[in-house]
XYZ file of C-alpha atoms in Angstrom:
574
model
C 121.131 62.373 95.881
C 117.907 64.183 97.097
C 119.494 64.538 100.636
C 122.858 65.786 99.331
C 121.748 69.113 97.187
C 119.490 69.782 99.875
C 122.434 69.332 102.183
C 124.323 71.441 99.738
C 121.952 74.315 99.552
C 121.436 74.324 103.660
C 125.315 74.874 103.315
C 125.460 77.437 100.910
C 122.567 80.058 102.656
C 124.804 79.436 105.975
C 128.028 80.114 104.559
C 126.439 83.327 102.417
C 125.105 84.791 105.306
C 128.412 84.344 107.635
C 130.351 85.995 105.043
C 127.767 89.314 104.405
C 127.447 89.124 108.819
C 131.315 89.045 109.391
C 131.487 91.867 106.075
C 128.950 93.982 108.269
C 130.979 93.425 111.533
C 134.525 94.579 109.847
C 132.341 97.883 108.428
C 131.174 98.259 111.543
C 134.076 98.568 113.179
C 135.972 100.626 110.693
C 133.444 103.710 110.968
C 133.327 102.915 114.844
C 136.889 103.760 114.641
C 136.494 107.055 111.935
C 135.046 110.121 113.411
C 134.022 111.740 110.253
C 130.420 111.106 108.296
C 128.617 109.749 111.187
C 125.096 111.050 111.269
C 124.618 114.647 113.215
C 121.272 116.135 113.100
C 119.432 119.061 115.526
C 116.108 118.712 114.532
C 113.372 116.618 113.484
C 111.868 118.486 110.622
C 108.964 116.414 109.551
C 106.682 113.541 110.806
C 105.439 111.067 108.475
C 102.043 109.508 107.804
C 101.236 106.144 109.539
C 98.811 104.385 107.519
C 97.999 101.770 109.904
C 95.023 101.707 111.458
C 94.891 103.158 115.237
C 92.722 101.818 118.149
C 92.739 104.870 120.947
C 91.013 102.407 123.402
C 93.853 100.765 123.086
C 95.874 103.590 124.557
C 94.165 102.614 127.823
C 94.677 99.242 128.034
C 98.778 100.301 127.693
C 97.801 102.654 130.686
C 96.387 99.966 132.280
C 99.369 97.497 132.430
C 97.842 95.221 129.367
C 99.813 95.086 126.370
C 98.619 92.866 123.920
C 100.495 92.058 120.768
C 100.412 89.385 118.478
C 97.960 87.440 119.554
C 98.903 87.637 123.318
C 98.532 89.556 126.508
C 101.293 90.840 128.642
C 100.049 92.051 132.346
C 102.888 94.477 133.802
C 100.981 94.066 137.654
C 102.252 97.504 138.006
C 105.808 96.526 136.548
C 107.681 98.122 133.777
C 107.006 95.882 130.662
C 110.803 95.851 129.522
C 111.537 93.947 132.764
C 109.093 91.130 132.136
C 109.816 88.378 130.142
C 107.556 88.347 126.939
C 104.952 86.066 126.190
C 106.444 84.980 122.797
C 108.897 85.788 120.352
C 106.433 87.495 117.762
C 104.925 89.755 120.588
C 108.627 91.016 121.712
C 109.155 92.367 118.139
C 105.886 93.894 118.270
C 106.768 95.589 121.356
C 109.726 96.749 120.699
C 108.768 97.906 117.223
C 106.883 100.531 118.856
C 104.022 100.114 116.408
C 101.401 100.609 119.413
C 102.629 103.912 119.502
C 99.957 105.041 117.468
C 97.276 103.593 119.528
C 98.574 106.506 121.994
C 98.505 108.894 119.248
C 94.997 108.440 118.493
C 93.957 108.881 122.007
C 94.806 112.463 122.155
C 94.608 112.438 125.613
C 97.458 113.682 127.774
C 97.905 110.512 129.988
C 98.683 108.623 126.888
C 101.249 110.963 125.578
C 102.504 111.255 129.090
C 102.852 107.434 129.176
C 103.808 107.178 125.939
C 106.909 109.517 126.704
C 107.738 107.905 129.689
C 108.379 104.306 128.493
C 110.128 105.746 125.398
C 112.347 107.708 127.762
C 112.713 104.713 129.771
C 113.607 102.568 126.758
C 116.244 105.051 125.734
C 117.342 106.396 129.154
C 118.111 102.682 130.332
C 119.116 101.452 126.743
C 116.680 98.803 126.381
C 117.566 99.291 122.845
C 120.262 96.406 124.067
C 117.903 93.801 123.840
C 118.579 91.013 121.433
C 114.970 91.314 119.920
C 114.725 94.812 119.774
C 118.393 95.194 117.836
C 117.356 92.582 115.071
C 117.264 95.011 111.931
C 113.889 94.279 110.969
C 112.457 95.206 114.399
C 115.154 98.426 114.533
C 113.924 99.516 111.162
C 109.935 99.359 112.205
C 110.940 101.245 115.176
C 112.546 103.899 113.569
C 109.693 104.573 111.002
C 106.858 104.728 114.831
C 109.463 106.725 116.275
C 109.551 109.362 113.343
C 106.025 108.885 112.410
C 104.712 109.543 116.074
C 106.962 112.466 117.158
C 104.465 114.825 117.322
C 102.696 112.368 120.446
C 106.612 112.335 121.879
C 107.353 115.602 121.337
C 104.650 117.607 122.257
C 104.968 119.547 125.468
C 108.376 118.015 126.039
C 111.778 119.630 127.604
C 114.734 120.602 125.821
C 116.318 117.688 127.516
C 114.341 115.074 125.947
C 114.045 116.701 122.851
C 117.930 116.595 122.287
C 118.419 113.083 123.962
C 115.063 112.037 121.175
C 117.008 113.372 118.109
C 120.057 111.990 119.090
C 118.966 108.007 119.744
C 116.751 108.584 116.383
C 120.803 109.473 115.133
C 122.043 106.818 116.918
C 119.403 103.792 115.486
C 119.742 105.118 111.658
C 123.658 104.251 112.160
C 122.921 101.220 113.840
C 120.256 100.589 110.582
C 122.794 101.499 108.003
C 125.602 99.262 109.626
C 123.217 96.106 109.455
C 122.661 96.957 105.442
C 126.214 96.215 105.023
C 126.046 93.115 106.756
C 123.845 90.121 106.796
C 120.340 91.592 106.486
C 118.324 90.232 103.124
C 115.040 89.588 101.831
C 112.014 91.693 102.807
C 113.848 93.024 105.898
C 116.279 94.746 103.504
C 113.647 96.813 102.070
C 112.555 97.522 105.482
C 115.751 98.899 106.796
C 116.426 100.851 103.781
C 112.571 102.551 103.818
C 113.553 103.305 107.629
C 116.868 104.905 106.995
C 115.263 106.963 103.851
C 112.795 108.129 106.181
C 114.915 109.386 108.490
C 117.214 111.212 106.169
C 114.260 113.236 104.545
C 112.691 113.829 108.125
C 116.358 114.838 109.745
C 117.794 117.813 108.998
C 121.514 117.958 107.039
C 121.140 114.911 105.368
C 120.720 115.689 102.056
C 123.572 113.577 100.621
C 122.771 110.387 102.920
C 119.548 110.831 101.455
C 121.106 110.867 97.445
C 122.783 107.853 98.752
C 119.823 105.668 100.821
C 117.234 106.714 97.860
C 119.729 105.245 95.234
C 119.845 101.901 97.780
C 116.493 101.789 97.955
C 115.765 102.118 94.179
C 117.746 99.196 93.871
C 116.341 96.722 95.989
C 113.318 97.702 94.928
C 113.955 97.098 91.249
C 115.398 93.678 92.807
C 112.965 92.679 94.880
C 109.651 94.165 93.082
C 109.158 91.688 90.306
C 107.891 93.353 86.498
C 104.432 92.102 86.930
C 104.433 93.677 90.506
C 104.623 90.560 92.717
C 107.280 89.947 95.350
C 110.354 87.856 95.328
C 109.018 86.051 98.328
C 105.422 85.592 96.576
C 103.609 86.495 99.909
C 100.594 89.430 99.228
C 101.006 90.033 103.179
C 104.144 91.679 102.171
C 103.232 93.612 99.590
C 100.426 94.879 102.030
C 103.208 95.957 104.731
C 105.655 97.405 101.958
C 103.004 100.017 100.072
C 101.885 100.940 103.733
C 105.502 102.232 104.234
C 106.258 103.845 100.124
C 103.011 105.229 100.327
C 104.185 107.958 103.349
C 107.430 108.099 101.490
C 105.942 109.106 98.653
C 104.126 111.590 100.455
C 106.865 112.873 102.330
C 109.080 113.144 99.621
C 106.567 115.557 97.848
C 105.969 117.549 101.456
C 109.624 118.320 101.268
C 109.993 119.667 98.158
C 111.528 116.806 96.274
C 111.188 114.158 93.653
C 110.212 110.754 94.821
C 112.478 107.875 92.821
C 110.806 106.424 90.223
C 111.417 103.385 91.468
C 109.276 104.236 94.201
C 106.364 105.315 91.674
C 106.750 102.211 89.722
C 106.910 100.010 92.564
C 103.896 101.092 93.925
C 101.652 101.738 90.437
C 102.913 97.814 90.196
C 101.881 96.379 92.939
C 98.341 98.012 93.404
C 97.128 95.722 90.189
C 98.928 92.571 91.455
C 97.005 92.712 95.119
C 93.433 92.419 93.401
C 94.392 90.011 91.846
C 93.969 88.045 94.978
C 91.449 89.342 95.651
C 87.537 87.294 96.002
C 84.124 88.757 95.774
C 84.381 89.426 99.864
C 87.243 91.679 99.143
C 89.005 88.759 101.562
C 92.642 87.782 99.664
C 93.535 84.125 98.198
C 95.577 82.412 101.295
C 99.110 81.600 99.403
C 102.355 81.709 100.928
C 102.197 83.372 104.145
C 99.138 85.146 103.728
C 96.852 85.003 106.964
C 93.938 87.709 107.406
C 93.078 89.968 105.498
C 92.894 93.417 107.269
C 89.875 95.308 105.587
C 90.657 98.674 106.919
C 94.201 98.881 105.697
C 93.094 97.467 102.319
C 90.250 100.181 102.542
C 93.222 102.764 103.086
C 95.235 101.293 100.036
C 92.331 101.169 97.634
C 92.006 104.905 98.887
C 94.640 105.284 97.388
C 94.523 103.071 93.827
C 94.684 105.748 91.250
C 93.899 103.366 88.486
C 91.328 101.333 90.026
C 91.057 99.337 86.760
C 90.828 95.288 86.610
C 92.845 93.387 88.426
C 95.166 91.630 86.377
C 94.662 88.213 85.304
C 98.052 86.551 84.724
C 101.413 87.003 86.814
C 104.162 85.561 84.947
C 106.901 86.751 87.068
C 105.143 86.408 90.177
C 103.420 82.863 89.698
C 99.704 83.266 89.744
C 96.453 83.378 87.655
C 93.192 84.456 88.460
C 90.071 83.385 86.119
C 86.689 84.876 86.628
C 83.503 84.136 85.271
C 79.899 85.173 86.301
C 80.497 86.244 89.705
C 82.931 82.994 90.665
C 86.872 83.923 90.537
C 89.350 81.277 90.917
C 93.410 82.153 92.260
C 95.629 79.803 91.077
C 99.514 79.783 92.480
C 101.286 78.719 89.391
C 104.453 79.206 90.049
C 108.302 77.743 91.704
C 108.411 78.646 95.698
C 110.918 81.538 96.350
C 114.253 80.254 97.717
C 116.318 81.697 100.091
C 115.839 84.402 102.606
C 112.873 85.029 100.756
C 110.862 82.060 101.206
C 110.659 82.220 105.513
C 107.043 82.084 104.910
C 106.581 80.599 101.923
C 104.226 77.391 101.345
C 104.723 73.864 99.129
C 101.159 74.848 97.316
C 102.309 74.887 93.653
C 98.993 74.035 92.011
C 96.601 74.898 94.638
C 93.520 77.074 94.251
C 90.725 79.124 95.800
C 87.380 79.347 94.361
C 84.792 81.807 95.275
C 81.082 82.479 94.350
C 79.776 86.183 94.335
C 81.270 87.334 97.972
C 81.159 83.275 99.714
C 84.619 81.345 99.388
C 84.314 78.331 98.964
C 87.347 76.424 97.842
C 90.580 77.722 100.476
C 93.632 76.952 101.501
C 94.799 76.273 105.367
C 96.362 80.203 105.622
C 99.091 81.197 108.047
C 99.863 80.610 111.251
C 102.547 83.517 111.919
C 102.278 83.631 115.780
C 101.711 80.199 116.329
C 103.764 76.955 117.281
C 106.564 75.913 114.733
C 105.089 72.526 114.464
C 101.272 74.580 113.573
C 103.254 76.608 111.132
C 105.269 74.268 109.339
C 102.144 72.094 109.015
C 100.279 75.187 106.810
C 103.155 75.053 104.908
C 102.971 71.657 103.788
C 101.377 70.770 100.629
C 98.799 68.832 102.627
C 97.060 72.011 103.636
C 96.437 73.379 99.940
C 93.829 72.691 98.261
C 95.795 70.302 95.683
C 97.189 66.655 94.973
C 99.593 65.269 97.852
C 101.907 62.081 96.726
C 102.701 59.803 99.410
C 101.761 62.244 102.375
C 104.856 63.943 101.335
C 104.899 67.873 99.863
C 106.427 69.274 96.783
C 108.555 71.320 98.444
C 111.010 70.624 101.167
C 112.003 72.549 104.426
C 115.281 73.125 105.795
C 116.058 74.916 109.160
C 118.919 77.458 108.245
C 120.183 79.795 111.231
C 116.827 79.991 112.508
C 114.753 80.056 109.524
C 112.757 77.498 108.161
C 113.576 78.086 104.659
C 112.656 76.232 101.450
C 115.292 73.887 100.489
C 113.900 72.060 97.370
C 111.007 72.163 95.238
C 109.384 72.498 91.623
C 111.606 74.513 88.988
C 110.537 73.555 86.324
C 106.728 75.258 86.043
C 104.982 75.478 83.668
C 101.535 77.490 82.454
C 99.167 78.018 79.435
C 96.236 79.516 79.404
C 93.638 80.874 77.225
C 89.818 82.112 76.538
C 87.411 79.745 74.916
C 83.628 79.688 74.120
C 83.073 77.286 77.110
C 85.295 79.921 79.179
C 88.740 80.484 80.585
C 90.576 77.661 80.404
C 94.443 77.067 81.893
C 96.835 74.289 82.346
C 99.697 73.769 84.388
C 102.347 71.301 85.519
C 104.995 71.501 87.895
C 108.015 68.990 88.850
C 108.383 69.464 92.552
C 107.744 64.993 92.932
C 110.342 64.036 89.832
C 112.898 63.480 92.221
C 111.094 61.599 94.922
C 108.725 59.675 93.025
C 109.474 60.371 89.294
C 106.208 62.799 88.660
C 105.010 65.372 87.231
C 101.859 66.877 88.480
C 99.387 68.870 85.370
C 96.526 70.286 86.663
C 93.820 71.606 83.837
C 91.199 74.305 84.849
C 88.152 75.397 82.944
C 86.235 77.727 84.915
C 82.464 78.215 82.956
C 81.583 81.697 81.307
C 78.567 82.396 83.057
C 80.359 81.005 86.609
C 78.482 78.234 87.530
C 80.791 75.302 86.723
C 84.755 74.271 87.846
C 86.181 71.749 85.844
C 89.175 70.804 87.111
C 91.653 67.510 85.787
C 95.148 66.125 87.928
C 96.898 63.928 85.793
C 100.064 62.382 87.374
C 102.989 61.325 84.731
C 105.329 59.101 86.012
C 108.767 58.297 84.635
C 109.118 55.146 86.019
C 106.588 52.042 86.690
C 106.081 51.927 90.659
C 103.106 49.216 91.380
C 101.253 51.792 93.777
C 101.461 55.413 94.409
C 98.905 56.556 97.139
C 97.346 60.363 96.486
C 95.456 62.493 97.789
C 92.955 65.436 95.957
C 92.326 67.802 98.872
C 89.762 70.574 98.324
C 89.701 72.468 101.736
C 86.501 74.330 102.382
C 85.911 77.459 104.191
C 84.384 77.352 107.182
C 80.659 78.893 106.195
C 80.664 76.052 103.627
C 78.440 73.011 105.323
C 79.354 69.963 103.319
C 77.198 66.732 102.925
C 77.835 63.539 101.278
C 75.652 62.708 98.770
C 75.492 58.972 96.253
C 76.838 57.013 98.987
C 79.939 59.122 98.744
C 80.651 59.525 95.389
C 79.317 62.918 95.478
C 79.141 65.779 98.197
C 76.854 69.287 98.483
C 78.211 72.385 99.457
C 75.381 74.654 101.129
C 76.557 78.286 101.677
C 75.490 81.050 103.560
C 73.793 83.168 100.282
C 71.882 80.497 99.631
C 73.436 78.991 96.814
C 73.955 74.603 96.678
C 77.320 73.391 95.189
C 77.532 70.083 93.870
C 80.741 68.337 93.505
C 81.934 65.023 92.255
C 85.451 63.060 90.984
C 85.460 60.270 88.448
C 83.389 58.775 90.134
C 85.595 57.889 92.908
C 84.627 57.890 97.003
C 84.950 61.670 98.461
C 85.145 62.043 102.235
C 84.794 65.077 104.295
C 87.961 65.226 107.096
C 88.833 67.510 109.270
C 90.792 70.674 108.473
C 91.540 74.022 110.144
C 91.231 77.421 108.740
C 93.853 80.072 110.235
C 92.383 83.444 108.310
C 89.611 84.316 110.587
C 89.272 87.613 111.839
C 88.324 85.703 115.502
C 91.141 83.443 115.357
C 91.834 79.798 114.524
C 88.605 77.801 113.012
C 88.060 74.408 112.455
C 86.596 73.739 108.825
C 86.396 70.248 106.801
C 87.734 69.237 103.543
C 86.939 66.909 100.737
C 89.723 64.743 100.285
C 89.180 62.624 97.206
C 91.878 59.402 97.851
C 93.319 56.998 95.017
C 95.956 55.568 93.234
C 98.251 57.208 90.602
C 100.350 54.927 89.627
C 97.233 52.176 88.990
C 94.670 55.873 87.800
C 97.472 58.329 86.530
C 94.154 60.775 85.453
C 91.153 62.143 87.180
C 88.640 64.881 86.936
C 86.409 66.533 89.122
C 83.922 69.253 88.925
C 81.924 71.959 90.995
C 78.635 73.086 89.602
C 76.051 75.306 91.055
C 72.630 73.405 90.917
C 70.392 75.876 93.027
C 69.447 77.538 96.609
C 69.697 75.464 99.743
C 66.736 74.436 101.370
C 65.552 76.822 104.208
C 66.608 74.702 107.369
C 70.257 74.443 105.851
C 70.062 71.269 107.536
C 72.480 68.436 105.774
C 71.088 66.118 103.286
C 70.589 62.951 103.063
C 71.508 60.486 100.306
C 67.397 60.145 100.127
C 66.779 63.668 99.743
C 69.130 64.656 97.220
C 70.425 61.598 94.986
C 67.736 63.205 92.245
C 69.634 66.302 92.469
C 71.841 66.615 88.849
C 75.579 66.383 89.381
């Protein structure tokens, strides 16, 4: 029965998006065929803000021949770089989004805005625009925005000739844009594409009616997409992240122009800022939940530049699925909520339940992260329950994967989710259970928090309710660790201590059950890939249906940080 609706559902997303693609094909044909309302503009009247943060030494590498791009390096030998074959998938739509445009930009040298002409004009002149990568509307739509942002770099000390030839491909890809929004494009990409064609219609001149039209679009996605408490549909903060670095410069534009930005736009954005800290730990890093990887400090400098309110982070996302409780200086992220479905769960992770812990600006407690540019096997394995720092039954995860025209997409999972919280003398204290096992094993998984007032204690309780009466039910209590976290066993493993970096000593413990510290890998480094450990407390649920565990702080670490030994510190209190 399990294999049949997820059968059904792999069925249903295939057949949806054949009938929107072959709905966008018959549109496109029928305007291909109608000479009137296609797009004519003459000039380019403004240039938009790019918010992302610029490299100019980067500019030289380009000049050099080395174009590196998602976490890979492309050497041209002298070659043009659209007639070698790209490293990887995720580093051709970085290339031909154009994003490293504004490396060039913030050069401000001549030989990078003669270079950065030149392999736009070749890209144009020799329609590389053909490509299969570069026409995917996600990749069109960021190239649109760099191509409208960075004008001024392409445009400066330019002939008529490419001047005209610019203005009229920039015509050209908002058509091509506008015909994938009436086909087959959904989820965050839909927001992209319409933010790209919005752009160009305020930045174009004569477009003041496509522009009534694409703002209206846009407002409605938005509204669709952008959930009440400010979360999005796809419950990944990344997102968020790359959508207000895109309304922020519409915003602004809007207002250069003379006109009234939607209020969609403003509410989206006065939304969201609120929702993003609450991700955020005392290292201003953000909790690792579905599909978020690093966390780039100089564009989250740039967007708390721009925070207006600044106030507290808010502590309970009912739409969205996630609380945060603080205490002291330790702050605990909780995802609390069903995984996405459709084309908006690409990235999303099985990690209903999981949590990160932090103490002052040290994580502690973290989940696996993302692997975006990695292997599919790496990336499906961060999605899996097993790397979240949460109960696995049977090495299996709460949440299924199903490969739908090309997409590893979420296929089943918990729906029925549940949370309570509330403020107590002892501190805050929330409860949660989710359903994403009934089918496969009959259980319900109810996790209890109770994070201490003054910070220094995690109390934390898995209970496991099962329906039925199987005679064993292996699981697993993982508690990944972040890689500045040196662990040590402790009670001939039926206790560990956590040493950190500040100085402070962790204690932790589990019903008195064994703990062992495995392997585990930590993909939210700024350097890269890291391997970290993990307590992984094992047992069964079906013979122990309940256990609790707890992290206290008991003091500083000694001065060698060297590990303990069950000598040294069995006196220490747990």
């Amino acid at each position: 029965m399990s294999g049949w609706s997820e059968r059904r559902g792999l069925a249903q997303a295939a057949i949806g998006r054949a009938v929107r693609r072959t709905r966008g094909n018959l549109v496109g044909a029928s305007r291909s065929l109608w000479p009137f309302g296609r797009l004519k503009a003459t000039r380019l009247l403004f240039a938009p803000h790019d918010l992302r943060t610029a490299d100019p030494t980067t500019a030289g590498d380009i000049y050099a021949g080395y174009f590196a791009f998602a976490g890979r390096t492309l050497r041209t030998h002298g070659e043009s770089p659209f007639e070698t074959e790209p490293p990887t998938e995720a580093w051709a739509e970085a290339f031909y989004g154009f994003g490293w445009l504004r490396h060039m930009r913030a050069a401000d040298t001549a030989i990078a805005r003669a270079n950065a002409r030149a392999l736009v004009d070749e890209f144009m002149g020799k329609r590389r625009w053909r490509n299969e990568i570069a026409r995917r509307p996600a990749v069109a739509a960021r190239r649109l925005m760099s191509f409208l942002s960075h004008s001024p770099l392409l445009l400066e000390g330019a002939d008529h000739v490419f001047y005209e030839r610019f203005i009229r491909h920039i015509g050209k890809l908002t058509e091509q844009i506008s015909l994938d929004l009436a086909g087959a494009v959904d989820g965050f990409a839909r927001l992209q594409c319409l933010a790209a064609v919005t752009f160009a219609a305020i930045c174009l001149d004569g477009q003041e009616r496509r522009l009534r039209r694409y703002e209206a679009a846009l407002s409605d996605e938005l509204d669709h997409q952008i959930l009440p408490d400010g979360g999005h549909l796809s419950r990944n903060p990344r997102l968020m992240i790359e959508l207000l670095l895109d309304l922020l410069p519409l915003r602004e534009t809007l207002l250069a122009r003379g006109l009234e930005p939607p209020r969609s736009v403003i509410m989206a954005i006065e939304r969201m800022m609120p929702h993003l800290r609450l991700f955020r730990h005392g290292d201003g890093a953000l909790a690792l939940f579905n599909g978020m990887g690093v966390t780039p400090p100089d564009l989250m400098a740039t967007l708390a530049a721009y925070d207006d309110a600044r106030g507290k982070p808010i502590e309970h996302a009912a739409y969205s699925g996630y609380d945060r409780l603080s205490g002291g200086r330790s702050i605990a992220v909780v995802d609390a909520g069903a995984p996405p479905r459709g084309a908006n769960s690409v990235e999303a992770h099985a990690g209903c339940l999981a949590f990160e812990f932090s103490s002052a600006a040290q994580r502690i407690i973290v989940n696996c992260g993302a692997s975006r540019f990695g292997p599919t096997e790496l990336k499906l394995a961060t999605r899996s329950t097993a790397a979240h720092s949460t109960v696995t039954l049977a090495e299996r995860s709460s949440a299924s994967f199903g490969l739908v025209l090309g997409d590893y997409r979420i296929t089943a999972g918990p729906k029925d989710v549940r949370v309570a919280r509330q403020d107590t003398e002892a501190g805050q204290e929330w409860v949660a259970s989710h359903d994403g096992y009934r089918r496969a094993f009959g259980a319900v998984h109810t996790r209890r928090l109770l994070l201490a007032k003054d910070g220094a204690a995690l109390t934390g309780e898995d209970e496991i309710a099962l329906s039925g009466a199987p005679e064993s039910l292996p699981a697993v209590a993982r508690f990944h660790l972040h890689p500045q976290v040196r662990p040590s066993l402790i009670r001939e493993g039926e206790g560990a201590l956590l040493a950190l970096p500040s100085g402070e000593v962790w204690a932790f413990e589990a019903s008195g059950l064994k703990v062992a510290i495995e392997e585990s890998i930590f993909l939210a480094a700024a350097d890269g890939r890291r391997r970290t450990e993990q307590l992984a407390v094992s047992y069964d649920a079906a013979q122990m249906p309940q256990i609790a565990w707890r992290f206290s702080r008991i003091g500083t670490a000694p001065t060698s940080r060297a590990r303990g030994t069950d000598e040294q510190t069995s006196s220490l209190p747990l």
